[in-house]
GROMACS .gro file of C-alpha atoms in nm:
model
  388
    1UNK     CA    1   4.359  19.109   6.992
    2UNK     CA    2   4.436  19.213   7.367
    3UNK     CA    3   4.593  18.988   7.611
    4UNK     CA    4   4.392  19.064   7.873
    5UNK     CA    5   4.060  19.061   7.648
    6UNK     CA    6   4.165  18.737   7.539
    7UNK     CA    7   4.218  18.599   7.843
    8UNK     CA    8   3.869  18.730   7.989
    9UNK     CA    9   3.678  18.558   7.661
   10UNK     CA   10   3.881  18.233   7.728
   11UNK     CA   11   3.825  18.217   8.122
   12UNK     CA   12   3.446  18.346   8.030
   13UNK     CA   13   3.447  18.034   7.788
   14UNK     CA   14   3.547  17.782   8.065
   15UNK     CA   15   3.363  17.877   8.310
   16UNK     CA   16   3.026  17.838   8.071
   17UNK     CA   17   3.158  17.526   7.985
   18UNK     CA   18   3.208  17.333   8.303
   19UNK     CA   19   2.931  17.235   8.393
   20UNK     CA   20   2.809  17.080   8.062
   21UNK     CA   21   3.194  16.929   7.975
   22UNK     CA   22   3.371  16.879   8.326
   23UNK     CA   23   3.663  17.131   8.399
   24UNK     CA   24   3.905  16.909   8.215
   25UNK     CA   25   3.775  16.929   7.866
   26UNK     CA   26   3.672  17.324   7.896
   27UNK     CA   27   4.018  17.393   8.002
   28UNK     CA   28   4.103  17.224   7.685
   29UNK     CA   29   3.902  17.410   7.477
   30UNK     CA   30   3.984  17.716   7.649
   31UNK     CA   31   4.368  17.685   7.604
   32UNK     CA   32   4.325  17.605   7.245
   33UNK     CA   33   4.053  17.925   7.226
   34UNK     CA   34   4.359  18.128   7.425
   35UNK     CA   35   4.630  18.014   7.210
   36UNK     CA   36   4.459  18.092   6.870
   37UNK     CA   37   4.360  18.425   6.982
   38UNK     CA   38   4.741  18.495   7.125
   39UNK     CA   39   4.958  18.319   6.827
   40UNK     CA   40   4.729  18.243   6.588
   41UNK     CA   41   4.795  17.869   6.373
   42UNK     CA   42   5.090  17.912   6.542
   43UNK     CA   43   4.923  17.874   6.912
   44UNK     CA   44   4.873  17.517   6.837
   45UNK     CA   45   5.258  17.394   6.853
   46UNK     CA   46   5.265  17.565   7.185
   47UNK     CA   47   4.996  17.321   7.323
   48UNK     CA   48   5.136  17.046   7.163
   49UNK     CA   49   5.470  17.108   7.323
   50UNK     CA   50   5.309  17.145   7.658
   51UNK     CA   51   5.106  16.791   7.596
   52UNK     CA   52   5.442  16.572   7.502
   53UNK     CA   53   5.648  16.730   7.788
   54UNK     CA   54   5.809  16.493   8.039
   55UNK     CA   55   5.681  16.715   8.310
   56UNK     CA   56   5.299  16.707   8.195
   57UNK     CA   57   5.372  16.303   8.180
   58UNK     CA   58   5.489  16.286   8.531
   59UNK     CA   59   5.268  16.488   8.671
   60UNK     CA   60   4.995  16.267   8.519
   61UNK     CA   61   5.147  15.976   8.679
   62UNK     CA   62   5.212  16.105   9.013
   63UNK     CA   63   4.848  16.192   9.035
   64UNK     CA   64   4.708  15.818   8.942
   65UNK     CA   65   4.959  15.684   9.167
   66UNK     CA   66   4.838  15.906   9.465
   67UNK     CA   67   4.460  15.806   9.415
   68UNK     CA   68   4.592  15.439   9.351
   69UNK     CA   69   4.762  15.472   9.729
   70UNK     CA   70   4.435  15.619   9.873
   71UNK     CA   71   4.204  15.345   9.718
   72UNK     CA   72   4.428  15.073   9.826
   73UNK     CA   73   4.405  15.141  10.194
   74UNK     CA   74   4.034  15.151  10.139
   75UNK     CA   75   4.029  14.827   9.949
   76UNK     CA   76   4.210  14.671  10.186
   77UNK     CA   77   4.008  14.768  10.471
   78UNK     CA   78   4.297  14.946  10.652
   79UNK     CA   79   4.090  15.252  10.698
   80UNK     CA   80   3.781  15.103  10.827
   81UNK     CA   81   4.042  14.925  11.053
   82UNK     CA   82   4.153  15.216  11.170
   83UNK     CA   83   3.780  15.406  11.198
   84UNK     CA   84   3.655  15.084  11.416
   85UNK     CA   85   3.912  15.112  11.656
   86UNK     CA   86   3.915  15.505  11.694
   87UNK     CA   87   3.564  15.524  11.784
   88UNK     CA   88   3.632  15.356  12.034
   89UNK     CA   89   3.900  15.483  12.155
   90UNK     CA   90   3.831  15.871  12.146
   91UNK     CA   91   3.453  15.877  12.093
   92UNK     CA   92   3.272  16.194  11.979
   93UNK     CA   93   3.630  16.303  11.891
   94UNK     CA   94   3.626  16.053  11.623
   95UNK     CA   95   3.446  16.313  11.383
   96UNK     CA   96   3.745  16.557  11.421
   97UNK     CA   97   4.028  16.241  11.392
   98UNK     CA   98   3.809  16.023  11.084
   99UNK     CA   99   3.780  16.279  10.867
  100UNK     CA  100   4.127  16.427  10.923
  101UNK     CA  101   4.285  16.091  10.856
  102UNK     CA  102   4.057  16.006  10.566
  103UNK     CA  103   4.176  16.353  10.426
  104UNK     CA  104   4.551  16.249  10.417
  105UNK     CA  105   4.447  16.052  10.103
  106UNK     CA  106   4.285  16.238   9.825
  107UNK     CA  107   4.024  16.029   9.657
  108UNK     CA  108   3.670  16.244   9.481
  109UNK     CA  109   3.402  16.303   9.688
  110UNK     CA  110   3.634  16.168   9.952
  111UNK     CA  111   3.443  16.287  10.244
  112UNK     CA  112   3.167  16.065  10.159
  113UNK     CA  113   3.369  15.802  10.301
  114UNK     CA  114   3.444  15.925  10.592
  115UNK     CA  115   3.088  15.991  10.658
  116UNK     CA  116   2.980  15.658  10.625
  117UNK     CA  117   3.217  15.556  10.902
  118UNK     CA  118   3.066  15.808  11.107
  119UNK     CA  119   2.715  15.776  11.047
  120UNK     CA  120   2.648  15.484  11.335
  121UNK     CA  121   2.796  15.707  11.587
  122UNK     CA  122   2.584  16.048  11.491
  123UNK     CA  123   2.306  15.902  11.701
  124UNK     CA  124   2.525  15.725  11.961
  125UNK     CA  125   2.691  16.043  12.067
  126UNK     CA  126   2.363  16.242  11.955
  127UNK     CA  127   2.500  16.521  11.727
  128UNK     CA  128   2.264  16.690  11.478
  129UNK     CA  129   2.297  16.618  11.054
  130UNK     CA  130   2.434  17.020  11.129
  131UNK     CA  131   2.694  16.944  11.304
  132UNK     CA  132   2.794  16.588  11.177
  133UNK     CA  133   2.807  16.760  10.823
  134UNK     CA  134   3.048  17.040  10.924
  135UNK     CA  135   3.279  16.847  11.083
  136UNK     CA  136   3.351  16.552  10.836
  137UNK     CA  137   3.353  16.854  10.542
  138UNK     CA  138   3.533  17.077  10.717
  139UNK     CA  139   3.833  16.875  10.907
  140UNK     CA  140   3.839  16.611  10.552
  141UNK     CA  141   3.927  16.899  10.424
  142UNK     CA  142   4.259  17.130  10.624
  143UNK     CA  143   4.550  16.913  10.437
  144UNK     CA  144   4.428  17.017  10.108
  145UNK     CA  145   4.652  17.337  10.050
  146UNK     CA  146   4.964  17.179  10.094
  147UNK     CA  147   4.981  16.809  10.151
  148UNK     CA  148   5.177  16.615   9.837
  149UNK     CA  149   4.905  16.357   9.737
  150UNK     CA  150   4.653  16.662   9.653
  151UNK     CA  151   4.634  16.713   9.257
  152UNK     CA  152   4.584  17.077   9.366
  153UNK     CA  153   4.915  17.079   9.545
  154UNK     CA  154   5.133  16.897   9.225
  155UNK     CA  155   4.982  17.087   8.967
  156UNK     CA  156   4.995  17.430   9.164
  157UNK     CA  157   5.405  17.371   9.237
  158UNK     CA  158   5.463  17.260   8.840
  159UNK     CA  159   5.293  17.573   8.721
  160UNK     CA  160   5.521  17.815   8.976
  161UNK     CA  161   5.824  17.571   8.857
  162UNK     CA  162   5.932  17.475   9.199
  163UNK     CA  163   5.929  17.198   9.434
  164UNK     CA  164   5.720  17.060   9.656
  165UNK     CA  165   5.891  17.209   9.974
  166UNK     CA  166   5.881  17.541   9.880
  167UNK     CA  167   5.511  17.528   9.729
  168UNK     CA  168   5.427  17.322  10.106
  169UNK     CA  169   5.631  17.601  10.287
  170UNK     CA  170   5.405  17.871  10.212
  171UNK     CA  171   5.074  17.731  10.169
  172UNK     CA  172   5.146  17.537  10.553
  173UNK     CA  173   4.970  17.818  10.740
  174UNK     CA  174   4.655  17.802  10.542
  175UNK     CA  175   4.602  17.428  10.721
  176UNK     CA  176   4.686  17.547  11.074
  177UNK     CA  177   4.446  17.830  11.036
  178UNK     CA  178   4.208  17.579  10.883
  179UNK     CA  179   4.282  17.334  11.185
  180UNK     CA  180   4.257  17.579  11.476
  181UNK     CA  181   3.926  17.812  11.331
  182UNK     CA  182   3.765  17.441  11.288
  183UNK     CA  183   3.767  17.413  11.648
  184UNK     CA  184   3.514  17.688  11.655
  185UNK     CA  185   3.263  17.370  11.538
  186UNK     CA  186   3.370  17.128  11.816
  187UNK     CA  187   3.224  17.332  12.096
  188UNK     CA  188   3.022  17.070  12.338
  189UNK     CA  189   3.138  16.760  12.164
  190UNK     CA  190   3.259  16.512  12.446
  191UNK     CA  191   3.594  16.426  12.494
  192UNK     CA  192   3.700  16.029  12.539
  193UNK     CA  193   4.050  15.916  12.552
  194UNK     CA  194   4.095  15.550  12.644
  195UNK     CA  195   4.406  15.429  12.474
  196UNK     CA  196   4.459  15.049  12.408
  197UNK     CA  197   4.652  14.802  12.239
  198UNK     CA  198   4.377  14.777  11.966
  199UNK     CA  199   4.425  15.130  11.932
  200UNK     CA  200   4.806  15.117  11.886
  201UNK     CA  201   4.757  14.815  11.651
  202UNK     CA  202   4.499  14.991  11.463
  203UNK     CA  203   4.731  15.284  11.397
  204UNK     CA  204   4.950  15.088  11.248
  205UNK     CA  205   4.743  15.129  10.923
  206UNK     CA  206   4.928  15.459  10.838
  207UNK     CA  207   5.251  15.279  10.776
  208UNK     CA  208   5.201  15.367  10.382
  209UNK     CA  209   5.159  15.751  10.452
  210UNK     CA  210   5.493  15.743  10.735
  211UNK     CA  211   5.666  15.549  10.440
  212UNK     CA  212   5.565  15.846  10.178
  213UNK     CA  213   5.663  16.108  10.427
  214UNK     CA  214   5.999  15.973  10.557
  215UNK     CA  215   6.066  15.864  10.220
  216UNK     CA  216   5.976  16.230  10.034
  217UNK     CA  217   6.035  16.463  10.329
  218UNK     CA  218   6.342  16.327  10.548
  219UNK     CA  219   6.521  16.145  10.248
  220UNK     CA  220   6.357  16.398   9.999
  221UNK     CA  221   6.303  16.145   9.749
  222UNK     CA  222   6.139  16.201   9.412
  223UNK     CA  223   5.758  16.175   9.503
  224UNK     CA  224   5.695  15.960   9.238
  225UNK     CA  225   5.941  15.685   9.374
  226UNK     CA  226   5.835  15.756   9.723
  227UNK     CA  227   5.478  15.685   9.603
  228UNK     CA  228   5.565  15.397   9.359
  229UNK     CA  229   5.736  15.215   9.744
  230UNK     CA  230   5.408  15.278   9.946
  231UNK     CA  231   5.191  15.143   9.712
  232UNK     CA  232   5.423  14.825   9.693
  233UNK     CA  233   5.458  14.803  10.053
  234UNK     CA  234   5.079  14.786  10.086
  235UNK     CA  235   5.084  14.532   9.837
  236UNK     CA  236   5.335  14.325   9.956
  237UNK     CA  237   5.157  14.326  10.332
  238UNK     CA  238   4.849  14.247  10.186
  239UNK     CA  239   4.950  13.978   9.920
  240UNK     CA  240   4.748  14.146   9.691
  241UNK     CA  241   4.667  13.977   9.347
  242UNK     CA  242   4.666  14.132   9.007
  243UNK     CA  243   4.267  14.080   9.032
  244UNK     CA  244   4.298  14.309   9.342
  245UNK     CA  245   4.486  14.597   9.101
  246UNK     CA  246   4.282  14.547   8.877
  247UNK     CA  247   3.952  14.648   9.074
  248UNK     CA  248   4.181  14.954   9.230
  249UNK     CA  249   4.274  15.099   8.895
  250UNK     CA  250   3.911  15.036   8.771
  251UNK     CA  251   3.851  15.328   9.017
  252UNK     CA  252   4.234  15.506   9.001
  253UNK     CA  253   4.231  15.606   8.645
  254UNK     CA  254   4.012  15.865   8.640
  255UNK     CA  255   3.960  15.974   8.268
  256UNK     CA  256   3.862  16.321   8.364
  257UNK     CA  257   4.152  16.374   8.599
  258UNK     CA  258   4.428  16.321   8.310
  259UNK     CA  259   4.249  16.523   8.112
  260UNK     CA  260   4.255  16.787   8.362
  261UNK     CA  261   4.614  16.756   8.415
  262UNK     CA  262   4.688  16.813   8.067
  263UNK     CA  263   4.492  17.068   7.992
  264UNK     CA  264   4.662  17.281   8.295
  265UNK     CA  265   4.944  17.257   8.140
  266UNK     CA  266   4.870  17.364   7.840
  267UNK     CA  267   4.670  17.673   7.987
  268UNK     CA  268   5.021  17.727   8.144
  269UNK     CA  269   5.238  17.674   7.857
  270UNK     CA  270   5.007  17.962   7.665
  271UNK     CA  271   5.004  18.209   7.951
  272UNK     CA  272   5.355  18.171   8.050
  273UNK     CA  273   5.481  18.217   7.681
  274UNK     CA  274   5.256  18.465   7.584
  275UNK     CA  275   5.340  18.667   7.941
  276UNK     CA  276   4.958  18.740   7.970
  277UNK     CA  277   4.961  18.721   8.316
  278UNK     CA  278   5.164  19.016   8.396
  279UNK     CA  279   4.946  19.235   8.182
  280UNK     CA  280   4.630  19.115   8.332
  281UNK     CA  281   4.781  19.128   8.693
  282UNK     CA  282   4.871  19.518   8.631
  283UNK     CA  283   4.535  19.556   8.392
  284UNK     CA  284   4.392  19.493   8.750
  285UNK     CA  285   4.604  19.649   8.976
  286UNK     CA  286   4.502  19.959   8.809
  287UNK     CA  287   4.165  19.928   8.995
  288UNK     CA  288   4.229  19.738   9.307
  289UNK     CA  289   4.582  19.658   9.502
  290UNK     CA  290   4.701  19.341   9.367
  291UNK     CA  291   4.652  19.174   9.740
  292UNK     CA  292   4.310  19.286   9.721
  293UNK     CA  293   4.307  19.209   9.316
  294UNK     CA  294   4.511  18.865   9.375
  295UNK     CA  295   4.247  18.770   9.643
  296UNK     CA  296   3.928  18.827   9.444
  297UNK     CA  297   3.974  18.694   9.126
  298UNK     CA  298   4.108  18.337   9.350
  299UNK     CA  299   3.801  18.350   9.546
  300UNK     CA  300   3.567  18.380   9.276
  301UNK     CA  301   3.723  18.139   9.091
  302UNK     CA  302   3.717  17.860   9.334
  303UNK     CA  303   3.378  17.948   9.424
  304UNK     CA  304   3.221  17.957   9.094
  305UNK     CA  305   3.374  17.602   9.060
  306UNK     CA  306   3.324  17.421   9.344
  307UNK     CA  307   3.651  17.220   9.255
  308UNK     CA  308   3.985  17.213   9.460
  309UNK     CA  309   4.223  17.157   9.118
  310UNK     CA  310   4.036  17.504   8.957
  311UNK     CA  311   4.229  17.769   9.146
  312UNK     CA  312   4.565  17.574   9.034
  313UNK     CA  313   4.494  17.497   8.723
  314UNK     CA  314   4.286  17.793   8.646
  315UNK     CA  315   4.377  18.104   8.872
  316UNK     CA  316   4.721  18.086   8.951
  317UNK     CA  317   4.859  18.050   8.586
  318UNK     CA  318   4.706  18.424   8.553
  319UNK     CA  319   4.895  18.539   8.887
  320UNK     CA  320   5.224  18.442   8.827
  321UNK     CA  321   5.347  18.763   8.809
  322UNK     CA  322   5.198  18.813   9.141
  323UNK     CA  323   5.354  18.516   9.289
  324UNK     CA  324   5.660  18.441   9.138
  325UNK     CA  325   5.732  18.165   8.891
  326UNK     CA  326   6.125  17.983   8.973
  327UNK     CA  327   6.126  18.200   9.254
  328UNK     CA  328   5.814  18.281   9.437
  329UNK     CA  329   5.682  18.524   9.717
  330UNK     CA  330   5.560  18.261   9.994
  331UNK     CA  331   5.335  18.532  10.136
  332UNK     CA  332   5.180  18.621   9.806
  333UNK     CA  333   5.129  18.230   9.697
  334UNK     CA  334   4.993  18.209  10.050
  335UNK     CA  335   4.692  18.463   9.984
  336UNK     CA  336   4.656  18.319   9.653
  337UNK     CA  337   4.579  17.941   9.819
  338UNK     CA  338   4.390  18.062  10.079
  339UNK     CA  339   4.146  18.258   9.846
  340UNK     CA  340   4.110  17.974   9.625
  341UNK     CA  341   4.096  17.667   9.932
  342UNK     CA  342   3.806  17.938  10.079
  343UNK     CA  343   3.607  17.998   9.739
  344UNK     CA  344   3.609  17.599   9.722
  345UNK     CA  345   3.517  17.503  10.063
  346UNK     CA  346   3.249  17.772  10.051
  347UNK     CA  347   3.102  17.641   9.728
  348UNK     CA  348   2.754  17.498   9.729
  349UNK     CA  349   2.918  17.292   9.411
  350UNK     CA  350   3.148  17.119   9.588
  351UNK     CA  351   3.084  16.782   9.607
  352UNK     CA  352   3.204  16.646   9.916
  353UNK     CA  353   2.984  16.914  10.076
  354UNK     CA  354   2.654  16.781   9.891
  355UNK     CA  355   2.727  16.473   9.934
  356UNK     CA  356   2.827  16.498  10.297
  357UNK     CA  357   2.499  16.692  10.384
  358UNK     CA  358   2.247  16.439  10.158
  359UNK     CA  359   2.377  16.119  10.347
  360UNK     CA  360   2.361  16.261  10.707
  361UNK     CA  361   1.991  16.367  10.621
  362UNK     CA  362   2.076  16.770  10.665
  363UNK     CA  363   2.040  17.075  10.411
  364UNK     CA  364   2.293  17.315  10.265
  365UNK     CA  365   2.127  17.628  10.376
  366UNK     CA  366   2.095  17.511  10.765
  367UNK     CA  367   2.483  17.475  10.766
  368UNK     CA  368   2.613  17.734  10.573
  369UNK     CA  369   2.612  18.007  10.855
  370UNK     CA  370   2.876  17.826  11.062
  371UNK     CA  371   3.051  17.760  10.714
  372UNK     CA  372   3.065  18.113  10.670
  373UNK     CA  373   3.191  18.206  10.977
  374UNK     CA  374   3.489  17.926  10.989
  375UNK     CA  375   3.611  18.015  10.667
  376UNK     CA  376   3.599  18.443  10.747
  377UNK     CA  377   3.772  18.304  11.050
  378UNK     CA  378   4.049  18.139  10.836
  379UNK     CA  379   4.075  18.404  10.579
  380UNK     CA  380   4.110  18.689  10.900
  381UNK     CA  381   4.430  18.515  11.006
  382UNK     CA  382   4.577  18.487  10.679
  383UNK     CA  383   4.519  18.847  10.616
  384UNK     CA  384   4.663  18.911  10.949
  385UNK     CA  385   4.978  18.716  10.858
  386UNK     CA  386   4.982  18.833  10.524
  387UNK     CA  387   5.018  19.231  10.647
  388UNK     CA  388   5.271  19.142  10.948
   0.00000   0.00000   0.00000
């Protein structure tokens, strides 16, 4: 059959799929549809392979122990801590700071609980459900193309085979452009700054993540050890009890997350060894530039989804040729991101976004304007950097 026919059915497959079986189990089914219609009988030693490697396993573990470090500070009450005193401190300004701290720890539908630290001071400070939603979705949401705790970000640098750094150093920009188009939503808001001790004490709730980052980025650890230390350090401070773990993991191990992460590798180990991806890539390049091509196909992806780990685990296996695998093109991995991050946050499936919107009393459709025009905003500049 034709690699690039195949590859259509199986993507065509999952994306039918998803919505009845989760992403995780129709990536599954469509790596093992993929592999069959690739290698025949044979296909199935190649996912097997990709299931037992030590890379898969780590991965899997790195993941769990980055939502176990996010739920942690929750459970502890470090990060309504922090909230309590920020309000405060900075006021209205709190709905830019909340959500952007809250987003430093991946945890699903993560947003939700930033807005319910917000909610008591949407009246207080009188901003509309409108503009409450946009902010907590929007700012919870500028670490997510290349901060380390973000499944998205460890499964996206183990299927271009290269390390964090050099998957962080390209996808960087994407943030700032998130960061600075987002102030484009902050017009009016009031501006408080009245510093105290509380405040100071307050931010000492972040020692975990300045632990993970001096640990993985100035010592450049392993981010599994640097993870494995924060999570004891919390525990130590705390003087948590194995009860206490045990309610955390109740909500760390997320079945459907491990599934996920194991069927992206698979999908990967089929593509890679089939070299798929560099026939579809110039399959499409025949009709579009591959930018343009590269661009699309990410977008549409990440839209149709509504989930941050689909463009990683989904698109960017198929545009490896277009990125690099070993030894990538930053700018090209850049566009890549960017399409997928944008498809995402413009999804009316994502769920921080319906969730966000439902609890601050507010409607999709009477945001999604603004949305629009932040995101073209963000997706302008990359462009712009992208052609310089």
């Amino acid at each position: 059959m034709d690699q690039s026919l195949a590859l259509f059915a199986s993507i065509a497959l999952v994306l039918v799929l998803i919505r009845k079986l989760g992403i995780g189990i129709s990536l599954f089914i469509g790596s093992a549809v993929l592999s069959y219609l690739l290698f025949g009988y044979n296909g199935f030693e190649v996912l097997l392979q990709a299931l037992i490697n030590i890379q898969t396993l780590k991965i899997v573990t790195m993941v769990i122990l980055a939502f176990t470090l996010g739920y942690s500070m929750e459970y502890f009450g470090m990060l309504n801590e922090l909230a309590e005193e920020l309000s405060q401190a900075i006021g209205a300004l709190s709905f830019i700071l909340i959500p952007l701290l809250i987003g430093l720890l991946p945890m699903p539908g993560g947003a939700l609980i930033s807005a319910v630290m917000l909610g008591p001071l949407m009246k207080k400070y009188t901003l509309t459900p409108e503009r409450a939603t946009l902010l907590n979705y929007w700012f919870r949401h500028v670490w997510v193309t290349f901060w380390p705790l973000y499944p998205s970000v460890i499964i996206g640098a183990a299927v271009l085979n290269v390390d964090y750094f050099t998957f962080a150093a390209a996808t960087l920009p994407i943030s700032i452009f998130a960061m600075i188009s987002g102030l484009m939503l902050t017009r009016g808001i009031e501006r408080k700054f009245q510093i105290s001790r509380n405040t100071l004490k307050a931010l000492t709730n972040l020692y975990p993540i300045i632990i993970l980052l001096f640990l993985s980025v100035i010592l450049k650890l392993d981010l599994l050890i640097s993870l494995l230390v924060a999570i004891f350090a919390v525990a130590i401070h705390r003087r948590a009890k194995l009860k206490d773990f045990e309610k955390i993991l109740k909500r760390t191990i997320d079945r459907k997350i491990i599934v996920l992460v194991f069927a992206v590798m698979c999908y990967k180990s089929v593509i890679q060894s089939s070299g798929v991806a560099e026939s579809i890539l110039t399959d499409i390049s025949l009709e579009f530039p591959a930018p343009v091509a590269a661009f699309i196909l990410t977008l549409i992806v990440g839209f149709a989804t509504g989930i941050e780990m689909s463009y990683s685990s989904i698109a960017l296996p198929l545009l490896t040729g277009f990125t690099g695998v070993g030894t990538i093109d930053p700018k090209n991995l850049m566009l890549v991101i960017a399409a997928g991050y944008l498809g995402v946050m413009l999804s009316p499936l994502h769920l921080c976004y319906v969730l966000t919107a439902e609890y601050f009393g507010t409607e999709i459709g009477r945001t999604y304007r603004q949305l629009v025009l932040v995101a073209v905003a963000v997706a302008v500049l990359v462009w712009l950097l992208y052609l310089i």
